[in-house]
XYZ file of C-alpha atoms in Angstrom:
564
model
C 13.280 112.801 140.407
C 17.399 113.251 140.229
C 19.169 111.472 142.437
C 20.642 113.781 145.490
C 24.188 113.562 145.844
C 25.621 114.449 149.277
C 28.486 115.955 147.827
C 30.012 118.579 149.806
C 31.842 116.994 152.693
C 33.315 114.587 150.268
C 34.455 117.117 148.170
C 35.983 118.954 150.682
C 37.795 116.044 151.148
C 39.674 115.907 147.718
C 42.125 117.751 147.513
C 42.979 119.662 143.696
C 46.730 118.982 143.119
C 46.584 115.538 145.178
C 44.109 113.956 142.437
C 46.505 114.846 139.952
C 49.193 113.447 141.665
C 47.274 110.247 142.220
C 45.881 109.936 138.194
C 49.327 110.585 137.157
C 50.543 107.693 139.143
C 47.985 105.266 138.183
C 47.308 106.266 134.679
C 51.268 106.275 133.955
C 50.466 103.950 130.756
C 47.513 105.226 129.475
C 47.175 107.802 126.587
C 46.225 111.558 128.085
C 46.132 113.615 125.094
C 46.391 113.713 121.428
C 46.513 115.651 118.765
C 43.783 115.230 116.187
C 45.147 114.449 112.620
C 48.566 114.544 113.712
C 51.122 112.323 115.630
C 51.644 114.192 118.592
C 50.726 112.031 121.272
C 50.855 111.700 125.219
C 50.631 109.411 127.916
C 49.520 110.052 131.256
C 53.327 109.250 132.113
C 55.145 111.282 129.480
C 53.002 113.941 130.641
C 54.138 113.898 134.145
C 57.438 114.227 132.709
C 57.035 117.172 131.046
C 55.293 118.769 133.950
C 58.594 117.721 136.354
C 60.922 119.468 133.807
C 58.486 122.284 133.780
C 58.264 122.378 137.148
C 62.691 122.590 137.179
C 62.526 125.202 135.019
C 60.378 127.548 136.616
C 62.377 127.083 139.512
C 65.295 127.705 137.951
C 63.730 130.838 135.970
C 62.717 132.050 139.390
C 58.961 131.400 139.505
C 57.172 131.547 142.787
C 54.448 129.935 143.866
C 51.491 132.466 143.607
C 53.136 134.165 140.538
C 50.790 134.199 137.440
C 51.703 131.984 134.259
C 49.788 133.098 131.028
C 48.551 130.573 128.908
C 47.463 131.266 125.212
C 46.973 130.094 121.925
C 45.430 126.958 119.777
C 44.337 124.105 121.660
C 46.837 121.261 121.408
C 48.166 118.637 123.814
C 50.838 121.267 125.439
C 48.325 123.660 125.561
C 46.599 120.789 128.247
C 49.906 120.011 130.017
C 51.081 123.521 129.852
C 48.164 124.270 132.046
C 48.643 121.325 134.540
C 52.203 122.019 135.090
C 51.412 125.592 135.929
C 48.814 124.533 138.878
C 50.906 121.583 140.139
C 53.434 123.840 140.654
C 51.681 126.297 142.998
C 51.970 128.909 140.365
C 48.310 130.367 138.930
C 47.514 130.150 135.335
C 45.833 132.591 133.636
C 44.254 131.206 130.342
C 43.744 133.735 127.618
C 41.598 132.654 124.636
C 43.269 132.985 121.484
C 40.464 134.297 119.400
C 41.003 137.513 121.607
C 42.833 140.509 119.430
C 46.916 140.798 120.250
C 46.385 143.948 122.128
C 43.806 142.729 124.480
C 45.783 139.661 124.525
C 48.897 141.843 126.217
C 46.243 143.849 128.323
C 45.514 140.904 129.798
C 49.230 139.422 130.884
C 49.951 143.195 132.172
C 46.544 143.732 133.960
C 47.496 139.612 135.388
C 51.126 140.554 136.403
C 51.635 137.670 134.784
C 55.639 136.585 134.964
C 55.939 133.385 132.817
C 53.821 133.157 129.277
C 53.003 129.823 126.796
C 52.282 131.364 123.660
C 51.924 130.200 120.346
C 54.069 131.112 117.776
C 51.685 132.718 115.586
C 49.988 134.706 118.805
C 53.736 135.569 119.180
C 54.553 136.906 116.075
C 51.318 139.999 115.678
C 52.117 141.638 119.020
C 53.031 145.154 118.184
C 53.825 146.654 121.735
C 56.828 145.660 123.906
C 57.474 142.761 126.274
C 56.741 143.389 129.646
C 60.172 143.029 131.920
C 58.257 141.156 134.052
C 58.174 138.055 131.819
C 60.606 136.156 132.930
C 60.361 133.685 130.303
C 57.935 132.755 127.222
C 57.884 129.432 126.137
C 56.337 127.841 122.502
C 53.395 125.654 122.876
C 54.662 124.188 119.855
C 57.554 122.382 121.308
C 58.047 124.004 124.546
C 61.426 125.441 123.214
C 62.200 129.025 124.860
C 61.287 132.080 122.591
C 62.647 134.729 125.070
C 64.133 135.113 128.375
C 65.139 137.799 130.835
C 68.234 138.630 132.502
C 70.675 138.373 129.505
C 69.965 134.534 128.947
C 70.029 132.970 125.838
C 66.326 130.910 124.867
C 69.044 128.426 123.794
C 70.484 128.353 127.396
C 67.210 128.044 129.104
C 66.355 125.084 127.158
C 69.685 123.269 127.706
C 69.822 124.264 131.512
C 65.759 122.588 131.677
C 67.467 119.385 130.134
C 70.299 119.207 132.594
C 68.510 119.709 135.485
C 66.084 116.874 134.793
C 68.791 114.425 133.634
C 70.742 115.640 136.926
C 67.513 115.187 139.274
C 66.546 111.692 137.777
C 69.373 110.061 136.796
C 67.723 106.527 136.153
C 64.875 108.118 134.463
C 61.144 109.867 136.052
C 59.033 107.134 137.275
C 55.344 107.070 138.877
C 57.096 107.053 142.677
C 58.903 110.299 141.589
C 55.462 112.198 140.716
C 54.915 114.077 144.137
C 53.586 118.028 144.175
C 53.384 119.995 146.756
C 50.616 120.828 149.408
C 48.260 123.163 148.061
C 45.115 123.597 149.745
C 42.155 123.950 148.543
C 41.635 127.873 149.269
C 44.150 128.608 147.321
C 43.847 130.570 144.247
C 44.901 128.494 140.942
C 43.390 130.117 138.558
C 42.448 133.842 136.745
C 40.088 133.241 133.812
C 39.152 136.576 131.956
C 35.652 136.010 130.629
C 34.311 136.463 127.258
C 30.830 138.144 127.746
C 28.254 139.152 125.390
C 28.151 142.767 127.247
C 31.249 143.985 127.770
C 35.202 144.015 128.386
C 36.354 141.153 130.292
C 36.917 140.796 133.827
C 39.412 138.036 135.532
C 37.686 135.713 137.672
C 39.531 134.747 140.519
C 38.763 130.605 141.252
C 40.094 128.599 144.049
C 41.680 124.846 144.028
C 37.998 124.314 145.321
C 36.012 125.722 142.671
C 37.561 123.397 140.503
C 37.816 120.389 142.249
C 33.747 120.894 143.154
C 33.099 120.953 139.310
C 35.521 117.368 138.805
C 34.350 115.853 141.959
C 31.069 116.431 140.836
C 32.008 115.161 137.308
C 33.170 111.772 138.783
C 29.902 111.149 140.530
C 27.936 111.271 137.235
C 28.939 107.833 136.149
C 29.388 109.416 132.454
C 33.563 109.266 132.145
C 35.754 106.902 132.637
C 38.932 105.736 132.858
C 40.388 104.667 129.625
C 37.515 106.670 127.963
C 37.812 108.692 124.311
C 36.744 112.085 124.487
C 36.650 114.940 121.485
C 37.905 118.021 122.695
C 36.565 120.804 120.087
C 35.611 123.720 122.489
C 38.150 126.366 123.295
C 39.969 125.308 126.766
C 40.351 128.628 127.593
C 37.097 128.640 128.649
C 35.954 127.569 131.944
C 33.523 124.801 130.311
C 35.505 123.111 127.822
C 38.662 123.581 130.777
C 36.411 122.158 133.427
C 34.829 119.059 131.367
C 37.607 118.077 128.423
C 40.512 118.994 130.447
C 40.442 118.790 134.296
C 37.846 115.846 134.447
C 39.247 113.323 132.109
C 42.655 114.049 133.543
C 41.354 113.075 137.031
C 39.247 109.606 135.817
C 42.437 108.943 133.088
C 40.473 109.390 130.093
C 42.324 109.892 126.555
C 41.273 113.230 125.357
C 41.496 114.083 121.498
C 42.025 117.939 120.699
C 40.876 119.103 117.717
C 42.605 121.781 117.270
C 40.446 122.889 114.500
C 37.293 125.309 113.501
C 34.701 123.026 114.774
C 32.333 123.302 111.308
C 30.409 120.101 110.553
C 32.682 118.134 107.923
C 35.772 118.245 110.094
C 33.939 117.824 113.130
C 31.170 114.401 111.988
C 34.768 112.612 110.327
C 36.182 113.395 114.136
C 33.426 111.767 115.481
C 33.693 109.138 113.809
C 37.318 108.084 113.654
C 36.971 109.209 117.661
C 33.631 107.566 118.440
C 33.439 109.407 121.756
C 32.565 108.577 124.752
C 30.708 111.479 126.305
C 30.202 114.643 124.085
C 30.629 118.180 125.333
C 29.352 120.764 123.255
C 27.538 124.394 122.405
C 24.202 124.534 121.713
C 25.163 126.212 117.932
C 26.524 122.489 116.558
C 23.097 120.677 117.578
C 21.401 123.393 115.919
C 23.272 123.512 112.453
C 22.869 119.667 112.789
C 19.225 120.068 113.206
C 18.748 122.799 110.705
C 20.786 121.652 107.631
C 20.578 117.811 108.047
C 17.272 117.121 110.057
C 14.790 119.653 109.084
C 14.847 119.719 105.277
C 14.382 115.744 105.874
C 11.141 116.834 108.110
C 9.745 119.263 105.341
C 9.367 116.632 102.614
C 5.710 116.168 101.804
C 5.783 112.436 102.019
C 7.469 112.754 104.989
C 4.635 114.884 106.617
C 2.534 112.304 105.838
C 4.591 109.467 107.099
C 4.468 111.532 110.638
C 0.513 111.791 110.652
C 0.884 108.386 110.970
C 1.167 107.347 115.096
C 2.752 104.226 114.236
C 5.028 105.489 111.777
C 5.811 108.423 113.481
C 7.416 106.674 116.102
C 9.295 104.637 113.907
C 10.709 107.076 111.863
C 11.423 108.994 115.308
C 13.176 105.794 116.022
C 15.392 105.995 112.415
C 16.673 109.299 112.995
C 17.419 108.780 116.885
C 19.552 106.275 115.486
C 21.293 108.400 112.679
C 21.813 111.156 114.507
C 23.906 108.990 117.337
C 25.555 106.543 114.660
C 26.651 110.489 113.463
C 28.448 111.390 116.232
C 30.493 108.187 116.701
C 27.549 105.977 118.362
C 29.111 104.989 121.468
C 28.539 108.451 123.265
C 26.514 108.163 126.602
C 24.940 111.288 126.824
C 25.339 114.651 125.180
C 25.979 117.754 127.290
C 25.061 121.000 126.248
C 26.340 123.918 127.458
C 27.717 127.478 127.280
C 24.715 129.406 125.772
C 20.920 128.725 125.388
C 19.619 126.003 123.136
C 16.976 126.602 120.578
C 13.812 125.619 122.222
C 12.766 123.795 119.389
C 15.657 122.168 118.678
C 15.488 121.030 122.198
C 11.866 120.200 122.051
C 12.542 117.463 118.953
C 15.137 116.030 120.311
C 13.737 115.040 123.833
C 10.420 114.029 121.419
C 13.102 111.761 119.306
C 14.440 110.186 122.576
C 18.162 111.592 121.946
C 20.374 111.201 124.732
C 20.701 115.119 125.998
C 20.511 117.251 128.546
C 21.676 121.209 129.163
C 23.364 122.491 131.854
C 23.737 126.050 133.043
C 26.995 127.911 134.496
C 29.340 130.589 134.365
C 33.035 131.297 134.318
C 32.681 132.892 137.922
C 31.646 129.136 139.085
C 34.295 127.453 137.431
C 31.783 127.004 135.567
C 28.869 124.439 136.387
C 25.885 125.702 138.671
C 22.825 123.235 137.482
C 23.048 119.806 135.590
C 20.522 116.811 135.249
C 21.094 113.890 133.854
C 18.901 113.029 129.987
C 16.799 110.548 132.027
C 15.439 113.483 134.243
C 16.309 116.300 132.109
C 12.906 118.399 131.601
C 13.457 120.093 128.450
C 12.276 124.118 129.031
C 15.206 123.945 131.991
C 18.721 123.455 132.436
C 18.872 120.764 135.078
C 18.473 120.569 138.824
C 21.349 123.255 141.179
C 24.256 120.404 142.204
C 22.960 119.074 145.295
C 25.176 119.623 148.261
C 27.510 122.226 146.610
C 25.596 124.778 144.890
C 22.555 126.728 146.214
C 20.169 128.936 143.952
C 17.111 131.485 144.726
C 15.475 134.056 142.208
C 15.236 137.725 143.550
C 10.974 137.550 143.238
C 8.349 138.117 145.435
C 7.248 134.192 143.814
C 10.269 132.404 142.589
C 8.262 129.344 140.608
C 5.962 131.767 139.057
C 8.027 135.752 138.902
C 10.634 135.789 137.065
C 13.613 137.386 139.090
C 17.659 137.549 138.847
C 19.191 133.970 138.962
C 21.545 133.966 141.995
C 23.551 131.491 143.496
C 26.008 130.762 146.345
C 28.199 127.656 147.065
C 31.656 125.827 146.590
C 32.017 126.515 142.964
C 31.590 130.756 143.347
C 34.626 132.791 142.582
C 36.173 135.040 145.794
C 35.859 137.837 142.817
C 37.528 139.763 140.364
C 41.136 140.016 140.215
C 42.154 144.105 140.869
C 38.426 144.617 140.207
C 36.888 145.820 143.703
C 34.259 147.871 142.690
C 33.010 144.819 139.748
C 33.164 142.443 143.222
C 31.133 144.384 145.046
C 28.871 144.630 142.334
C 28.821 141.006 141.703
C 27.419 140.413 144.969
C 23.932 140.888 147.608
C 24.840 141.953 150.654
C 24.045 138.577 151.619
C 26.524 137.075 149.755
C 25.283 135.559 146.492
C 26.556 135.962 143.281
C 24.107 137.766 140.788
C 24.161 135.784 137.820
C 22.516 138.626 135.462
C 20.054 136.043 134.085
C 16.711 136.358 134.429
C 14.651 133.157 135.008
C 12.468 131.154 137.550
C 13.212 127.628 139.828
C 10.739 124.758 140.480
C 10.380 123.129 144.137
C 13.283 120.460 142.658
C 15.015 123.577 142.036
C 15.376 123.113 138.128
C 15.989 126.378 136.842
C 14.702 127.933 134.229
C 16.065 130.933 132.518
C 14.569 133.258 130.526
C 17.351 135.917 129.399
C 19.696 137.954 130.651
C 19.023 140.785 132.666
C 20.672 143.324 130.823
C 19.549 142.127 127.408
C 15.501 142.597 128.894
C 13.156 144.947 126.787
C 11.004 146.460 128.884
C 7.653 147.456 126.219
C 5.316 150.431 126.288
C 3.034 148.630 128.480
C 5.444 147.516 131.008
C 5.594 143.922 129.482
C 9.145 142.325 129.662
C 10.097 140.894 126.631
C 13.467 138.549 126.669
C 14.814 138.789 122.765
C 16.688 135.681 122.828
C 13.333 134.161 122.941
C 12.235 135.840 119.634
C 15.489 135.229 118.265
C 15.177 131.264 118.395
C 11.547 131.268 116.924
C 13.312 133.440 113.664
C 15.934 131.438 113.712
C 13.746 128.740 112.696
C 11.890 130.616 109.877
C 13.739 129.560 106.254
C 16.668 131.519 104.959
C 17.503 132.750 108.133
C 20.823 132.103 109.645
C 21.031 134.123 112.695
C 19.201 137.169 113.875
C 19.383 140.010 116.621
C 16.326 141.445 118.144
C 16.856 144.857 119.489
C 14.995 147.949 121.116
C 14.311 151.076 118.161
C 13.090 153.511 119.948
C 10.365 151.675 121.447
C 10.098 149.531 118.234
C 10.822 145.802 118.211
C 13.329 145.292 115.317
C 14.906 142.239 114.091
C 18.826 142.470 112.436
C 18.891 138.877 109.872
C 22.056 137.576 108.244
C 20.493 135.380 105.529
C 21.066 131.525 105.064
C 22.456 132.195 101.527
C 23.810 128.423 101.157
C 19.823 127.575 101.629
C 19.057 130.460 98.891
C 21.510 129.371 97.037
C 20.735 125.540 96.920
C 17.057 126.318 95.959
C 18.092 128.776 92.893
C 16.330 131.942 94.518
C 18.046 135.472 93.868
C 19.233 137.565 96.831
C 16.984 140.018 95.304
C 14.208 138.448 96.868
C 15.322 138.548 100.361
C 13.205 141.743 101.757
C 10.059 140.295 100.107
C 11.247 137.042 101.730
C 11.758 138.611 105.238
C 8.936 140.319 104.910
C 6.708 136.809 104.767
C 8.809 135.727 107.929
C 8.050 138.667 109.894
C 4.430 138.125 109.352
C 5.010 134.525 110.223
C 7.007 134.516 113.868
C 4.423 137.719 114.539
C 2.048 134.907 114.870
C 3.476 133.140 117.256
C 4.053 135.827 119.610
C 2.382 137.585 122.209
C 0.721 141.248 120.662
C 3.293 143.292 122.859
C 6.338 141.609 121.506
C 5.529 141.762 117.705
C 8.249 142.139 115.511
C 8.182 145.373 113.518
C 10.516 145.190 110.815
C 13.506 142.840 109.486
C 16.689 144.500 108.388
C 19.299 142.546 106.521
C 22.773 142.759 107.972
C 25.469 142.160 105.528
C 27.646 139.510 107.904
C 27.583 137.330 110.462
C 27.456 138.979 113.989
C 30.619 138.688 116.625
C 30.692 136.175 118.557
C 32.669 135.024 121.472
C 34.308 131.743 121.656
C 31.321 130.247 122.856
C 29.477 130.797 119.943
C 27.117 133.889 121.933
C 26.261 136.879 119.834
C 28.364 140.245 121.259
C 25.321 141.828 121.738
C 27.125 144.882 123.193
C 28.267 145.822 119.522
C 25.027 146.282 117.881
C 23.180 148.065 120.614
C 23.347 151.274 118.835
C 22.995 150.234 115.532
């Protein structure tokens, strides 16, 4: 059984801004943040400066506390501190991922009444419609240099004035005694994050100083980071999981956090991990997977390697080998391997718990800042996603039998969102009566209160005979079959079909012509029908010519195929 953690009162206790204050103080020599591949570099003390001048300049620019800062474009290290100077301040950031088109990109500083933007230069440069007059300034995450200001100022004066006041304010230099921010409880509102769904146009989620320091204070009780700790930052901090678990977390135990700052595909990513050799590993479920698929599976399918694993004894040694690989391939010094953000291939899963691999998955979402269930490898059970966090989350299933119906996933707790910003109608909607937040997955709980999801409530089939079927389920058993990349189960008129983009580096590599794909499909269709249940048999697989939209987190946009 997990250990219980009594959490709540504690975290209560510690307050957001004041931990920063603290790790900036005590981590003053330490490295924060770097730059993969480059020479951009911060300590935890040249950090705090650049907050303190930020925090001048806002003031001088005429900033409130309260107002909304907008925060977009590629990860990098002022991208990180961009973010903290914003909260520290008392202002509340609004980060906007960068893979999000120009237009929506503006939508989402007007819809914010956003009156400061970080932007990056290339973000900058492709919007087409005018500059809100409510900007007061935008900055350059590439050197913080001013790109425009209101009022008739120059961007040259602005970043003159920002020098001047800091040499004026701190004459002999900023030192750790000089790091002080102000009082900002906990109820406060730091941040707006506008989600990325798979079903729709985003929404911004309105999280409290508490939501986030429930998620870190939780963090810190996991034993799993460090001060002084390397971490690989190579999910988008925009989002509320990477933000929550490569940003605010390491900042708060004074780990050294590398951004990659670059499409996370497998060469750039195994040479990262192992110039990095990181500590702890946050990741997606889709870079296990293409691990599994291209490096561990064609290993598996050798004939004398079938035979090999008839063996008992054998097996478990060669079990033992590619435990071993697989963690000397991701820097071998990580602890554990979190997975997150979308759900993991259930065979993927099952292999690697059979291996002995150090993972677990967690569940959450960006309207809990984001995490709402997490269990440690040791007692991870591998068909869940970890025990609700004791003493700050809660969790039922809307079912007559909650360990045996599956029901609506709903929660309540520190971590929840007060709702969605200018959105009163999605609140209410978001909510029972009684107060929890409806989660939209679909999924059961055991009497630890593991939970176990099955798919997402508005993704659910409903069949002919009143059988549910949940298609990310069928997805991950084609997703399996050979030559198949990535598929998309859908509803036909009462017919079960399946969309495929083929693995064409796999056809490729074994000299078979594309010509052969329907005949191939064909043989897979008959395949995964066997392995499911008569009322969820798969009636057809269409080619698609690309891969499907995705959103930063690597989830398909189901939305823009439902018609297809």
């Amino acid at each position: 059984m997990q250990p219980c953690y009594k959490l709540k009162d504690f975290m209560i206790q510690q307050n957001l801004i004041k931990m920063y204050e603290a790790s900036f103080r005590d981590n003053w020599e330490l490295p924060a943040f770097s730059d993969y591949d480059t020479e951009v570099r911060f300590t935890f003390g040249e950090m705090a400066i650049e907050v303190a001048r930020m925090h001048l300049l806002f003031e001088y620019l005429g900033v409130r506390k309260g107002d909304k800062v907008a925060l977009t474009g590629k990860d990098c290290s002022r991208w990180a501190i961009a973010y903290m100077a914003t909260i520290t301040y008392g202002a509340v950031v609004v980060p906007i991922l960068q893979d999000f088109h120009p237009n929506d990109i503006m939508h989402i500083i007007n819809h914010s009444e956003a009156s400061f933007l970080f932007v990056s230069n290339k973000i900058w440069e492709s919007f087409d419609s005018e500059i809100p007059e409510r900007l007061k300034a935008v900055l350059s995450l590439k050197d913080f240099s001013c790109i425009s200001v209101s009022n008739g100022r120059r961007p040259s004066d602005v970043d003159a004035m920002a020098d001047s006041l800091f040499d004026e304010l701190y004459p002999l230099g900023y030192k750790p005694e000089d790091v002080r921010f102000p009082d900002i409880p906990n109820d406060t509102l730091v941040e707006i994050n506008y989600t990325s769904g798979t079903t729709g146009f985003s929404k911004g989620v309105m999280l409290t100083a508490n939501s986030l320091a429930g998620n870190v204070t939780y963090a810190q009780t996991l034993n799993l980071m460090f001060r002084g700790d390397e971490e690989l930052c190579f999910l988008p901090l925009a989002h509320a999981y990477s933000c929550a678990f490569n940003l605010l977390t390491p900042v708060a135990v004074g780990a050294h956090v590398h951004i990659l700052g670059k499409p996370p595909i497998p060469k750039i990513l195994l040479k990262a991990f192992a110039d990095i050799k990181p500590n702890l590993v946050i990741t997606v479920p889709l870079i296990l997977e293409k691990i599994y698929k291209k490096m561990i599976l064609p290993q598996l399918h050798k004939r004398t390697m079938k035979l090999a694993l008839s063996v008992p004894y054998i097996e478990n040694l060669i079990y033992e080998r590619i435990c071993k690989k697989l963690i000397e391939t991701m820097g071998g010094r990580f602890c554990e391997v979190i997975v997150g953000g979308a759900p993991m291939n259930q065979e993927v899963t099952d292999f690697l718990c059979k291996i002995k691999f150090p993972v677990t998955i967690g569940y959450g979402m960006t309207e809990c800042g984001p995490l709402i269930s997490y269990s440690n490898y040791k007692y991870f059970e591998p068909t869940s996603c970890g025990h609700v966090l004791r003493g700050i989350m809660d969790v039922r299933i809307d079912s007559a039998d909650p360990y045996r119906e599956v029901g609506e996933i709903q929660v309540r707790g520190e971590n929840v969102m007060t709702g969605y910003y200018k959105n009163e109608e999605a609140t209410r909607d978001a909510f029972t009566e009684d107060g929890w937040l409806r989660t939209g997955d679909l999924g059961t709980i055991d009497r630890e209160k593991r939970i176990f999801i099955r798919g997402r409530n508005k993704t659910m089939i409903l069949s002919s005979n009143g059988q549910n079927i949940y298609p990310e389920e069928l997805e991950a058993k084609l997703n399996n079959m050979p030559f198949i990349h990535e598929s998309l189960v859908l509803d036909r008129d009462g017919r079960i079909i399946a969309l495929v983009y083929p693995d064409y580096e796999q056809l490729d590599g074994m000299g078979i012509s594309h010509e052969d794909l329907p005949l191939l499909m064909e043989h897979n269709c008959q395949e995964v029908n066997k392995l499911l249940a008569p009322y969820e048999k798969i009636s057809s697989i269409e080619l698609y010519p690309t891969e499907f939209e995705k959103t930063p987190k690597k989830s398909i946009k189901r939305y823009l195929y439902a018609k297809y």
